[in-house]
């Protein structure tokens, strides 16, 4: 469903005008102007009242606030189309946990965008003949590691270059990879993938190991002690791992996992012009391949819709 369908009438025209311009977020606050967020800044829109926000919540929840209440305790919920809605306002807490949401005063609607083939140039270094090398994607927040991870899942799950499709099981604790709505992935993650949505990573990895006989388990933003324990268990059982981690946690994670468990490291960063560089290293941190993607960068990544891999740069 188009995100425009969820907006009040007073916002529709300006939101429609901004959609083709790379709109990333719509921030709505009671008593203030709407903010339309882009990579290069923001634009102000109409003023929003508390009743406008109530109207939006009705639209976004399908007029069933209780249906989204369990997700609201985490501070966000996902709607049809994969759009994610963050909330702020008055919360009820008990024992250090959110038990109720009494008043919502702010919404942050993150527009779902899926970028395909961004992972394709690195596939020869991630896949082996029958499976994958255990791979960890590392970057700072906002650099695109979830986008890269999602595309890896899609490619592996569909198969590529004559290699068979792999059964990929995904633990999507924050609904950012598959963006499930009613349990169904709204993002394209391939034909041979299964998702545990809104499930803690350590619990989900162990569940999928027992329930889905996966070739690969994919998980975003590893880091906690329980995550590492579960990851080590999977590696010991011969399950292949595709994961991501914030750059600040990478060295700590590497020290705690089993020796030589991670065989490929993908680092993502970008320059001031928004050009992203993807570099892949082996387990000894030897550079295998590096390429760039972005405005004014290596156009081959966008152009190779029919082909496979670009040349090294």
PDB file of C-alpha atoms in Angstrom:
ATOM      1  CA  UNK A   1       0.000   0.000   0.000  1.00  0.00           C
ATOM      2  CA  UNK A   2       1.207   3.531  -0.801  1.00  0.00           C
ATOM      3  CA  UNK A   3       2.119   5.546   2.296  1.00  0.00           C
ATOM      4  CA  UNK A   4       0.050   8.428   0.903  1.00  0.00           C
ATOM      5  CA  UNK A   5      -3.070   6.375   1.643  1.00  0.00           C
ATOM      6  CA  UNK A   6      -2.337   6.616   5.374  1.00  0.00           C
ATOM      7  CA  UNK A   7      -2.003  10.406   5.507  1.00  0.00           C
ATOM      8  CA  UNK A   8      -4.652  13.036   6.372  1.00  0.00           C
ATOM      9  CA  UNK A   9      -6.105  14.897   3.410  1.00  0.00           C
ATOM     10  CA  UNK A  10      -4.246  18.095   4.347  1.00  0.00           C
ATOM     11  CA  UNK A  11      -0.878  16.302   3.889  1.00  0.00           C
ATOM     12  CA  UNK A  12      -1.543  14.274   0.756  1.00  0.00           C
ATOM     13  CA  UNK A  13      -0.718  16.853  -1.928  1.00  0.00           C
ATOM     14  CA  UNK A  14       2.620  17.962  -0.492  1.00  0.00           C
ATOM     15  CA  UNK A  15       3.671  14.394   0.365  1.00  0.00           C
ATOM     16  CA  UNK A  16       2.858  13.247  -3.184  1.00  0.00           C
ATOM     17  CA  UNK A  17       4.985  16.097  -4.548  1.00  0.00           C
ATOM     18  CA  UNK A  18       7.980  15.042  -2.432  1.00  0.00           C
ATOM     19  CA  UNK A  19       7.797  11.278  -3.013  1.00  0.00           C
ATOM     20  CA  UNK A  20       9.690  11.343  -6.371  1.00  0.00           C
ATOM     21  CA  UNK A  21      12.450  13.465  -4.778  1.00  0.00           C
ATOM     22  CA  UNK A  22      13.931  10.760  -2.559  1.00  0.00           C
ATOM     23  CA  UNK A  23      11.722  11.272   0.488  1.00  0.00           C
ATOM     24  CA  UNK A  24      13.095   9.158   3.365  1.00  0.00           C
ATOM     25  CA  UNK A  25      11.029  10.120   6.413  1.00  0.00           C
ATOM     26  CA  UNK A  26       7.909  12.058   7.337  1.00  0.00           C
ATOM     27  CA  UNK A  27       8.103  13.506  10.855  1.00  0.00           C
ATOM     28  CA  UNK A  28       4.792  14.577  12.364  1.00  0.00           C
ATOM     29  CA  UNK A  29       4.485  16.405  15.712  1.00  0.00           C
ATOM     30  CA  UNK A  30       1.358  17.771  17.394  1.00  0.00           C
ATOM     31  CA  UNK A  31       1.256  21.574  17.196  1.00  0.00           C
ATOM     32  CA  UNK A  32       4.146  21.810  14.724  1.00  0.00           C
ATOM     33  CA  UNK A  33       4.798  21.714  10.998  1.00  0.00           C
ATOM     34  CA  UNK A  34       5.344  18.410   9.238  1.00  0.00           C
ATOM     35  CA  UNK A  35       8.978  17.770   8.319  1.00  0.00           C
ATOM     36  CA  UNK A  36       9.739  15.911   5.088  1.00  0.00           C
ATOM     37  CA  UNK A  37      13.226  14.448   5.409  1.00  0.00           C
ATOM     38  CA  UNK A  38      15.657  13.857   2.532  1.00  0.00           C
ATOM     39  CA  UNK A  39      19.303  12.804   2.402  1.00  0.00           C
ATOM     40  CA  UNK A  40      20.243  16.442   1.817  1.00  0.00           C
ATOM     41  CA  UNK A  41      17.983  18.122   4.380  1.00  0.00           C
ATOM     42  CA  UNK A  42      14.292  18.683   5.072  1.00  0.00           C
ATOM     43  CA  UNK A  43      11.236  20.650   3.933  1.00  0.00           C
ATOM     44  CA  UNK A  44       8.520  22.029   6.203  1.00  0.00           C
ATOM     45  CA  UNK A  45       4.863  21.278   5.544  1.00  0.00           C
ATOM     46  CA  UNK A  46       1.454  22.018   7.022  1.00  0.00           C
ATOM     47  CA  UNK A  47       0.782  22.399  10.743  1.00  0.00           C
ATOM     48  CA  UNK A  48      -0.500  19.287  12.474  1.00  0.00           C
ATOM     49  CA  UNK A  49      -2.929  19.122  15.384  1.00  0.00           C
ATOM     50  CA  UNK A  50      -3.332  16.384  17.968  1.00  0.00           C
ATOM     51  CA  UNK A  51      -6.548  15.318  16.221  1.00  0.00           C
ATOM     52  CA  UNK A  52      -4.603  14.963  12.952  1.00  0.00           C
ATOM     53  CA  UNK A  53      -2.247  12.525  14.673  1.00  0.00           C
ATOM     54  CA  UNK A  54      -5.206  10.581  16.077  1.00  0.00           C
ATOM     55  CA  UNK A  55      -6.615  10.400  12.538  1.00  0.00           C
ATOM     56  CA  UNK A  56      -3.286   9.095  11.235  1.00  0.00           C
ATOM     57  CA  UNK A  57      -3.093   6.452  13.969  1.00  0.00           C
ATOM     58  CA  UNK A  58      -6.562   5.261  12.966  1.00  0.00           C
ATOM     59  CA  UNK A  59      -5.495   4.989   9.323  1.00  0.00           C
ATOM     60  CA  UNK A  60      -2.160   3.354  10.136  1.00  0.00           C
ATOM     61  CA  UNK A  61      -3.670   0.798  12.528  1.00  0.00           C
ATOM     62  CA  UNK A  62      -6.635  -0.039  10.301  1.00  0.00           C
ATOM     63  CA  UNK A  63      -8.907   1.428  13.013  1.00  0.00           C
ATOM     64  CA  UNK A  64      -7.681  -1.235  15.440  1.00  0.00           C
ATOM     65  CA  UNK A  65      -5.333   0.374  17.950  1.00  0.00           C
ATOM     66  CA  UNK A  66      -5.279  -2.779  20.071  1.00  0.00           C
ATOM     67  CA  UNK A  67      -3.878  -4.748  17.116  1.00  0.00           C
ATOM     68  CA  UNK A  68      -0.683  -2.684  17.126  1.00  0.00           C
ATOM     69  CA  UNK A  69      -0.426  -2.263  20.914  1.00  0.00           C
ATOM     70  CA  UNK A  70       2.156  -5.068  21.388  1.00  0.00           C
ATOM     71  CA  UNK A  71       4.453  -3.434  18.811  1.00  0.00           C
ATOM     72  CA  UNK A  72       3.987   0.014  20.341  1.00  0.00           C
ATOM     73  CA  UNK A  73       5.722  -1.149  23.513  1.00  0.00           C
ATOM     74  CA  UNK A  74       8.896  -1.313  21.391  1.00  0.00           C
ATOM     75  CA  UNK A  75       8.330   2.237  20.150  1.00  0.00           C
ATOM     76  CA  UNK A  76       7.352   1.493  16.554  1.00  0.00           C
ATOM     77  CA  UNK A  77       5.115  -0.595  14.314  1.00  0.00           C
ATOM     78  CA  UNK A  78       5.163  -1.673  10.672  1.00  0.00           C
ATOM     79  CA  UNK A  79       2.322  -1.102   8.214  1.00  0.00           C
ATOM     80  CA  UNK A  80       1.439  -2.683   4.896  1.00  0.00           C
ATOM     81  CA  UNK A  81       4.051  -1.807   2.305  1.00  0.00           C
ATOM     82  CA  UNK A  82       6.882  -2.162   4.808  1.00  0.00           C
ATOM     83  CA  UNK A  83       6.768   1.424   6.068  1.00  0.00           C
ATOM     84  CA  UNK A  84       7.885   1.720   9.689  1.00  0.00           C
ATOM     85  CA  UNK A  85       6.251   4.160  12.091  1.00  0.00           C
ATOM     86  CA  UNK A  86       8.132   5.300  15.200  1.00  0.00           C
ATOM     87  CA  UNK A  87       6.217   6.926  18.041  1.00  0.00           C
ATOM     88  CA  UNK A  88       6.822   9.303  20.951  1.00  0.00           C
ATOM     89  CA  UNK A  89       4.465  10.586  23.600  1.00  0.00           C
ATOM     90  CA  UNK A  90       3.163   9.595  27.013  1.00  0.00           C
ATOM     91  CA  UNK A  91       3.998   6.059  28.103  1.00  0.00           C
ATOM     92  CA  UNK A  92       2.938   3.918  31.042  1.00  0.00           C
ATOM     93  CA  UNK A  93       5.753   1.877  32.591  1.00  0.00           C
ATOM     94  CA  UNK A  94       5.993  -0.865  35.174  1.00  0.00           C
ATOM     95  CA  UNK A  95       9.140  -2.621  36.317  1.00  0.00           C
ATOM     96  CA  UNK A  96      11.257  -0.807  33.752  1.00  0.00           C
ATOM     97  CA  UNK A  97       9.083  -1.919  30.835  1.00  0.00           C
ATOM     98  CA  UNK A  98       6.538  -0.017  28.752  1.00  0.00           C
ATOM     99  CA  UNK A  99       3.093  -1.413  29.525  1.00  0.00           C
ATOM    100  CA  UNK A 100       0.837   1.149  27.841  1.00  0.00           C
ATOM    101  CA  UNK A 101       0.833   4.030  25.386  1.00  0.00           C
ATOM    102  CA  UNK A 102      -1.669   6.630  26.517  1.00  0.00           C
ATOM    103  CA  UNK A 103      -0.930   9.601  24.257  1.00  0.00           C
ATOM    104  CA  UNK A 104       0.979   9.714  20.969  1.00  0.00           C
ATOM    105  CA  UNK A 105       2.303  13.183  20.150  1.00  0.00           C
ATOM    106  CA  UNK A 106       4.916  12.417  17.482  1.00  0.00           C
ATOM    107  CA  UNK A 107       5.226  10.041  14.548  1.00  0.00           C
ATOM    108  CA  UNK A 108       8.265   9.262  12.420  1.00  0.00           C
ATOM    109  CA  UNK A 109       7.240   7.464   9.229  1.00  0.00           C
ATOM    110  CA  UNK A 110      10.220   5.830   7.533  1.00  0.00           C
ATOM    111  CA  UNK A 111       9.440   5.327   3.863  1.00  0.00           C
ATOM    112  CA  UNK A 112      10.233   1.804   2.683  1.00  0.00           C
ATOM    113  CA  UNK A 113      12.751   1.768  -0.166  1.00  0.00           C
ATOM    114  CA  UNK A 114      14.394  -1.411  -1.409  1.00  0.00           C
ATOM    115  CA  UNK A 115      17.661  -1.162  -3.333  1.00  0.00           C
ATOM    116  CA  UNK A 116      18.391  -4.232  -5.433  1.00  0.00           C
ATOM    117  CA  UNK A 117      21.716  -5.599  -6.682  1.00  0.00           C
ATOM    118  CA  UNK A 118      23.868  -3.524  -4.338  1.00  0.00           C
ATOM    119  CA  UNK A 119      25.344  -6.795  -3.003  1.00  0.00           C
ATOM    120  CA  UNK A 120      25.775  -8.451  -6.400  1.00  0.00           C
ATOM    121  CA  UNK A 121      29.398  -7.365  -7.047  1.00  0.00           C
ATOM    122  CA  UNK A 122      30.546  -8.989  -3.797  1.00  0.00           C
ATOM    123  CA  UNK A 123      28.709 -12.277  -4.286  1.00  0.00           C
ATOM    124  CA  UNK A 124      31.708 -14.149  -5.807  1.00  0.00           C
ATOM    125  CA  UNK A 125      33.552 -13.522  -2.529  1.00  0.00           C
ATOM    126  CA  UNK A 126      30.625 -14.420  -0.247  1.00  0.00           C
ATOM    127  CA  UNK A 127      29.366 -17.565  -2.002  1.00  0.00           C
ATOM    128  CA  UNK A 128      31.324 -20.745  -2.399  1.00  0.00           C
ATOM    129  CA  UNK A 129      30.252 -23.624  -4.623  1.00  0.00           C
ATOM    130  CA  UNK A 130      27.510 -25.019  -2.396  1.00  0.00           C
ATOM    131  CA  UNK A 131      26.929 -22.482   0.364  1.00  0.00           C
ATOM    132  CA  UNK A 132      28.472 -19.241   1.673  1.00  0.00           C
ATOM    133  CA  UNK A 133      31.426 -18.150   3.731  1.00  0.00           C
ATOM    134  CA  UNK A 134      30.364 -17.011   7.202  1.00  0.00           C
ATOM    135  CA  UNK A 135      30.049 -13.278   6.593  1.00  0.00           C
ATOM    136  CA  UNK A 136      29.821 -10.224   8.840  1.00  0.00           C
ATOM    137  CA  UNK A 137      28.759  -6.814   7.470  1.00  0.00           C
ATOM    138  CA  UNK A 138      30.246  -3.914   9.432  1.00  0.00           C
ATOM    139  CA  UNK A 139      29.451  -0.202   9.303  1.00  0.00           C
ATOM    140  CA  UNK A 140      28.471   2.791  11.351  1.00  0.00           C
ATOM    141  CA  UNK A 141      24.731   3.493  11.772  1.00  0.00           C
ATOM    142  CA  UNK A 142      23.096   4.809   8.605  1.00  0.00           C
ATOM    143  CA  UNK A 143      25.743   3.520   6.188  1.00  0.00           C
ATOM    144  CA  UNK A 144      23.511   0.900   4.560  1.00  0.00           C
ATOM    145  CA  UNK A 145      24.415  -2.392   6.222  1.00  0.00           C
ATOM    146  CA  UNK A 146      20.770  -3.489   6.544  1.00  0.00           C
ATOM    147  CA  UNK A 147      20.173  -2.645   2.872  1.00  0.00           C
ATOM    148  CA  UNK A 148      23.237  -4.690   1.905  1.00  0.00           C
ATOM    149  CA  UNK A 149      22.229  -7.576   4.175  1.00  0.00           C
ATOM    150  CA  UNK A 150      18.702  -7.638   2.751  1.00  0.00           C
ATOM    151  CA  UNK A 151      20.027  -7.789  -0.803  1.00  0.00           C
ATOM    152  CA  UNK A 152      22.405 -10.634   0.114  1.00  0.00           C
ATOM    153  CA  UNK A 153      19.451 -12.572   1.519  1.00  0.00           C
ATOM    154  CA  UNK A 154      17.419 -11.999  -1.652  1.00  0.00           C
ATOM    155  CA  UNK A 155      20.237 -13.091  -3.975  1.00  0.00           C
ATOM    156  CA  UNK A 156      21.145 -16.181  -1.944  1.00  0.00           C
ATOM    157  CA  UNK A 157      17.504 -17.166  -1.554  1.00  0.00           C
ATOM    158  CA  UNK A 158      16.834 -16.925  -5.293  1.00  0.00           C
ATOM    159  CA  UNK A 159      20.175 -18.327  -6.469  1.00  0.00           C
ATOM    160  CA  UNK A 160      22.447 -16.617  -8.973  1.00  0.00           C
ATOM    161  CA  UNK A 161      24.949 -17.415 -11.721  1.00  0.00           C
ATOM    162  CA  UNK A 162      23.917 -21.024 -11.942  1.00  0.00           C
ATOM    163  CA  UNK A 163      24.357 -21.649  -8.217  1.00  0.00           C
ATOM    164  CA  UNK A 164      21.421 -23.197  -6.392  1.00  0.00           C
ATOM    165  CA  UNK A 165      19.080 -21.209  -4.187  1.00  0.00           C
ATOM    166  CA  UNK A 166      19.820 -21.541  -0.480  1.00  0.00           C
ATOM    167  CA  UNK A 167      17.315 -21.850   2.346  1.00  0.00           C
ATOM    168  CA  UNK A 168      17.822 -18.604   4.252  1.00  0.00           C
ATOM    169  CA  UNK A 169      16.165 -18.146   7.642  1.00  0.00           C
ATOM    170  CA  UNK A 170      16.001 -14.559   8.886  1.00  0.00           C
ATOM    171  CA  UNK A 171      15.707 -13.300  12.458  1.00  0.00           C
ATOM    172  CA  UNK A 172      14.205  -9.820  12.068  1.00  0.00           C
ATOM    173  CA  UNK A 173      14.001  -8.499  15.622  1.00  0.00           C
ATOM    174  CA  UNK A 174      13.175  -4.909  14.655  1.00  0.00           C
ATOM    175  CA  UNK A 175      11.289  -5.629  11.408  1.00  0.00           C
ATOM    176  CA  UNK A 176      13.928  -3.787   9.377  1.00  0.00           C
ATOM    177  CA  UNK A 177      15.042  -6.547   7.007  1.00  0.00           C
ATOM    178  CA  UNK A 178      11.783  -8.039   5.734  1.00  0.00           C
ATOM    179  CA  UNK A 179       9.392  -5.370   7.102  1.00  0.00           C
ATOM    180  CA  UNK A 180       6.720  -7.975   7.805  1.00  0.00           C
ATOM    181  CA  UNK A 181       3.059  -7.022   7.945  1.00  0.00           C
ATOM    182  CA  UNK A 182       0.780  -9.683   9.443  1.00  0.00           C
ATOM    183  CA  UNK A 183       3.769 -12.022   9.299  1.00  0.00           C
ATOM    184  CA  UNK A 184       4.348 -11.596   5.552  1.00  0.00           C
ATOM    185  CA  UNK A 185       7.525  -9.935   4.247  1.00  0.00           C
ATOM    186  CA  UNK A 186       6.819  -6.657   2.471  1.00  0.00           C
ATOM    187  CA  UNK A 187      10.365  -6.432   1.147  1.00  0.00           C
ATOM    188  CA  UNK A 188      11.637  -8.861  -1.472  1.00  0.00           C
ATOM    189  CA  UNK A 189      13.911 -11.310   0.353  1.00  0.00           C
ATOM    190  CA  UNK A 190      13.751 -14.094  -2.231  1.00  0.00           C
ATOM    191  CA  UNK A 191      11.720 -17.237  -2.756  1.00  0.00           C
ATOM    192  CA  UNK A 192      13.584 -19.545  -0.376  1.00  0.00           C
ATOM    193  CA  UNK A 193      13.595 -17.395   2.757  1.00  0.00           C
ATOM    194  CA  UNK A 194      11.673 -17.631   6.028  1.00  0.00           C
ATOM    195  CA  UNK A 195      11.333 -14.885   8.628  1.00  0.00           C
ATOM    196  CA  UNK A 196      10.923 -14.749  12.391  1.00  0.00           C
ATOM    197  CA  UNK A 197       9.607 -11.231  12.865  1.00  0.00           C
ATOM    198  CA  UNK A 198       9.786  -9.211  16.083  1.00  0.00           C
ATOM    199  CA  UNK A 199      11.729 -12.004  17.811  1.00  0.00           C
ATOM    200  CA  UNK A 200      14.862 -11.559  19.978  1.00  0.00           C
ATOM    201  CA  UNK A 201      17.930 -12.521  17.974  1.00  0.00           C
ATOM    202  CA  UNK A 202      19.414 -15.114  20.313  1.00  0.00           C
ATOM    203  CA  UNK A 203      16.078 -16.880  20.777  1.00  0.00           C
ATOM    204  CA  UNK A 204      15.237 -16.665  17.071  1.00  0.00           C
ATOM    205  CA  UNK A 205      18.542 -18.143  15.909  1.00  0.00           C
ATOM    206  CA  UNK A 206      18.056 -21.190  18.127  1.00  0.00           C
ATOM    207  CA  UNK A 207      14.411 -21.580  17.081  1.00  0.00           C
ATOM    208  CA  UNK A 208      15.248 -21.493  13.378  1.00  0.00           C
ATOM    209  CA  UNK A 209      18.054 -23.999  13.848  1.00  0.00           C
ATOM    210  CA  UNK A 210      15.501 -26.492  15.188  1.00  0.00           C
ATOM    211  CA  UNK A 211      12.478 -25.626  13.077  1.00  0.00           C
ATOM    212  CA  UNK A 212      13.503 -24.672   9.530  1.00  0.00           C
ATOM    213  CA  UNK A 213      16.629 -26.737   8.656  1.00  0.00           C
ATOM    214  CA  UNK A 214      18.262 -23.650   7.108  1.00  0.00           C
ATOM    215  CA  UNK A 215      21.362 -23.481   4.955  1.00  0.00           C
ATOM    216  CA  UNK A 216      21.994 -19.937   6.174  1.00  0.00           C
ATOM    217  CA  UNK A 217      20.740 -17.923   9.145  1.00  0.00           C
ATOM    218  CA  UNK A 218      20.736 -14.148   8.656  1.00  0.00           C
ATOM    219  CA  UNK A 219      20.517 -11.647  11.492  1.00  0.00           C
ATOM    220  CA  UNK A 220      20.953  -7.890  11.783  1.00  0.00           C
ATOM    221  CA  UNK A 221      22.923  -5.963  14.418  1.00  0.00           C
ATOM    222  CA  UNK A 222      24.568  -8.668  16.490  1.00  0.00           C
ATOM    223  CA  UNK A 223      26.229  -7.565  19.685  1.00  0.00           C
ATOM    224  CA  UNK A 224      24.832  -8.840  22.986  1.00  0.00           C
ATOM    225  CA  UNK A 225      26.361 -11.709  24.937  1.00  0.00           C
ATOM    226  CA  UNK A 226      23.320 -13.889  24.238  1.00  0.00           C
ATOM    227  CA  UNK A 227      23.670 -13.161  20.493  1.00  0.00           C
ATOM    228  CA  UNK A 228      27.280 -14.325  20.534  1.00  0.00           C
ATOM    229  CA  UNK A 229      26.437 -17.495  22.456  1.00  0.00           C
ATOM    230  CA  UNK A 230      23.726 -18.350  19.919  1.00  0.00           C
ATOM    231  CA  UNK A 231      26.026 -17.539  16.989  1.00  0.00           C
ATOM    232  CA  UNK A 232      28.731 -19.835  18.361  1.00  0.00           C
ATOM    233  CA  UNK A 233      26.148 -22.595  18.743  1.00  0.00           C
ATOM    234  CA  UNK A 234      25.103 -22.226  15.093  1.00  0.00           C
ATOM    235  CA  UNK A 235      28.698 -22.305  13.883  1.00  0.00           C
ATOM    236  CA  UNK A 236      29.343 -25.445  15.948  1.00  0.00           C
ATOM    237  CA  UNK A 237      26.331 -27.061  14.253  1.00  0.00           C
ATOM    238  CA  UNK A 238      27.631 -26.225  10.777  1.00  0.00           C
ATOM    239  CA  UNK A 239      25.029 -23.559   9.955  1.00  0.00           C
ATOM    240  CA  UNK A 240      26.333 -20.742   7.785  1.00  0.00           C
ATOM    241  CA  UNK A 241      26.015 -17.214   9.170  1.00  0.00           C
ATOM    242  CA  UNK A 242      25.193 -13.915   7.465  1.00  0.00           C
ATOM    243  CA  UNK A 243      25.101 -11.074   9.984  1.00  0.00           C
ATOM    244  CA  UNK A 244      25.763  -7.419  10.590  1.00  0.00           C
ATOM    245  CA  UNK A 245      27.213  -5.394  13.440  1.00  0.00           C
ATOM    246  CA  UNK A 246      27.841  -1.738  14.258  1.00  0.00           C
ATOM    247  CA  UNK A 247      31.417  -0.778  13.511  1.00  0.00           C
ATOM    248  CA  UNK A 248      32.140   0.075  17.145  1.00  0.00           C
ATOM    249  CA  UNK A 249      31.228  -3.483  18.219  1.00  0.00           C
ATOM    250  CA  UNK A 250      33.106  -5.405  15.514  1.00  0.00           C
ATOM    251  CA  UNK A 251      36.420  -6.022  17.291  1.00  0.00           C
ATOM    252  CA  UNK A 252      34.685  -6.991  20.527  1.00  0.00           C
ATOM    253  CA  UNK A 253      32.462  -9.445  18.660  1.00  0.00           C
ATOM    254  CA  UNK A 254      35.423 -10.967  16.814  1.00  0.00           C
ATOM    255  CA  UNK A 255      37.223 -11.636  20.109  1.00  0.00           C
ATOM    256  CA  UNK A 256      34.254 -13.496  21.579  1.00  0.00           C
ATOM    257  CA  UNK A 257      33.219 -15.750  18.713  1.00  0.00           C
ATOM    258  CA  UNK A 258      34.832 -19.076  17.950  1.00  0.00           C
ATOM    259  CA  UNK A 259      38.271 -18.834  16.252  1.00  0.00           C
ATOM    260  CA  UNK A 260      38.002 -18.502  12.457  1.00  0.00           C
ATOM    261  CA  UNK A 261      34.187 -18.575  12.680  1.00  0.00           C
ATOM    262  CA  UNK A 262      33.841 -15.482  10.475  1.00  0.00           C
ATOM    263  CA  UNK A 263      35.483 -15.941   7.077  1.00  0.00           C
ATOM    264  CA  UNK A 264      34.428 -12.733   5.310  1.00  0.00           C
ATOM    265  CA  UNK A 265      34.192  -9.148   6.589  1.00  0.00           C
ATOM    266  CA  UNK A 266      32.334  -6.527   4.536  1.00  0.00           C
ATOM    267  CA  UNK A 267      33.048  -2.911   5.513  1.00  0.00           C
ATOM    268  CA  UNK A 268      30.778  -0.100   4.304  1.00  0.00           C
ATOM    269  CA  UNK A 269      31.521   3.613   4.531  1.00  0.00           C
ATOM    270  CA  UNK A 270      30.827   6.728   2.485  1.00  0.00           C
ATOM    271  CA  UNK A 271      32.399  10.067   1.658  1.00  0.00           C
ATOM    272  CA  UNK A 272      30.957  13.585   1.919  1.00  0.00           C
ATOM    273  CA  UNK A 273      29.286  13.212  -1.502  1.00  0.00           C
ATOM    274  CA  UNK A 274      27.318  10.154  -0.419  1.00  0.00           C
ATOM    275  CA  UNK A 275      29.444   7.709  -2.432  1.00  0.00           C
ATOM    276  CA  UNK A 276      29.530   4.386  -0.571  1.00  0.00           C
ATOM    277  CA  UNK A 277      32.499   2.043  -0.658  1.00  0.00           C
ATOM    278  CA  UNK A 278      32.064  -1.693  -0.101  1.00  0.00           C
ATOM    279  CA  UNK A 279      35.233  -3.586   0.808  1.00  0.00           C
ATOM    280  CA  UNK A 280      35.419  -7.310   1.548  1.00  0.00           C
ATOM    281  CA  UNK A 281      38.233  -9.005   3.486  1.00  0.00           C
ATOM    282  CA  UNK A 282      39.031 -12.620   4.316  1.00  0.00           C
ATOM    283  CA  UNK A 283      39.412 -14.005   7.846  1.00  0.00           C
ATOM    284  CA  UNK A 284      42.977 -12.685   8.047  1.00  0.00           C
ATOM    285  CA  UNK A 285      41.761  -9.193   7.052  1.00  0.00           C
ATOM    286  CA  UNK A 286      43.338  -9.413   3.595  1.00  0.00           C
ATOM    287  CA  UNK A 287      41.492  -7.263   1.075  1.00  0.00           C
ATOM    288  CA  UNK A 288      39.727  -9.352  -1.567  1.00  0.00           C
ATOM    289  CA  UNK A 289      37.721  -6.723  -3.427  1.00  0.00           C
ATOM    290  CA  UNK A 290      36.498  -3.137  -3.157  1.00  0.00           C
ATOM    291  CA  UNK A 291      33.973  -1.146  -5.143  1.00  0.00           C
ATOM    292  CA  UNK A 292      31.931   2.038  -4.889  1.00  0.00           C
ATOM    293  CA  UNK A 293      28.300   2.918  -5.423  1.00  0.00           C
ATOM    294  CA  UNK A 294      26.576   6.271  -5.298  1.00  0.00           C
ATOM    295  CA  UNK A 295      26.003   9.562  -7.037  1.00  0.00           C
ATOM    296  CA  UNK A 296      28.907  10.183  -9.367  1.00  0.00           C
ATOM    297  CA  UNK A 297      30.444   6.819  -8.496  1.00  0.00           C
ATOM    298  CA  UNK A 298      30.651   3.472 -10.209  1.00  0.00           C
ATOM    299  CA  UNK A 299      27.531   3.490 -12.408  1.00  0.00           C
ATOM    300  CA  UNK A 300      28.066  -0.156 -13.302  1.00  0.00           C
ATOM    301  CA  UNK A 301      26.327  -1.272 -10.112  1.00  0.00           C
ATOM    302  CA  UNK A 302      23.113   0.384 -11.247  1.00  0.00           C
ATOM    303  CA  UNK A 303      23.528  -0.583 -14.885  1.00  0.00           C
ATOM    304  CA  UNK A 304      24.161  -4.322 -14.458  1.00  0.00           C
ATOM    305  CA  UNK A 305      20.523  -5.339 -14.148  1.00  0.00           C
ATOM    306  CA  UNK A 306      21.061  -8.143 -16.653  1.00  0.00           C
ATOM    307  CA  UNK A 307      24.590  -9.031 -15.681  1.00  0.00           C
ATOM    308  CA  UNK A 308      26.342 -10.200 -12.577  1.00  0.00           C
ATOM    309  CA  UNK A 309      29.463  -8.614 -11.193  1.00  0.00           C
ATOM    310  CA  UNK A 310      31.308  -5.398 -11.865  1.00  0.00           C
ATOM    311  CA  UNK A 311      35.062  -5.206 -12.188  1.00  0.00           C
ATOM    312  CA  UNK A 312      37.203  -4.319  -9.189  1.00  0.00           C
ATOM    313  CA  UNK A 313      38.081  -0.673  -8.755  1.00  0.00           C
TER     314      UNK A 313
END
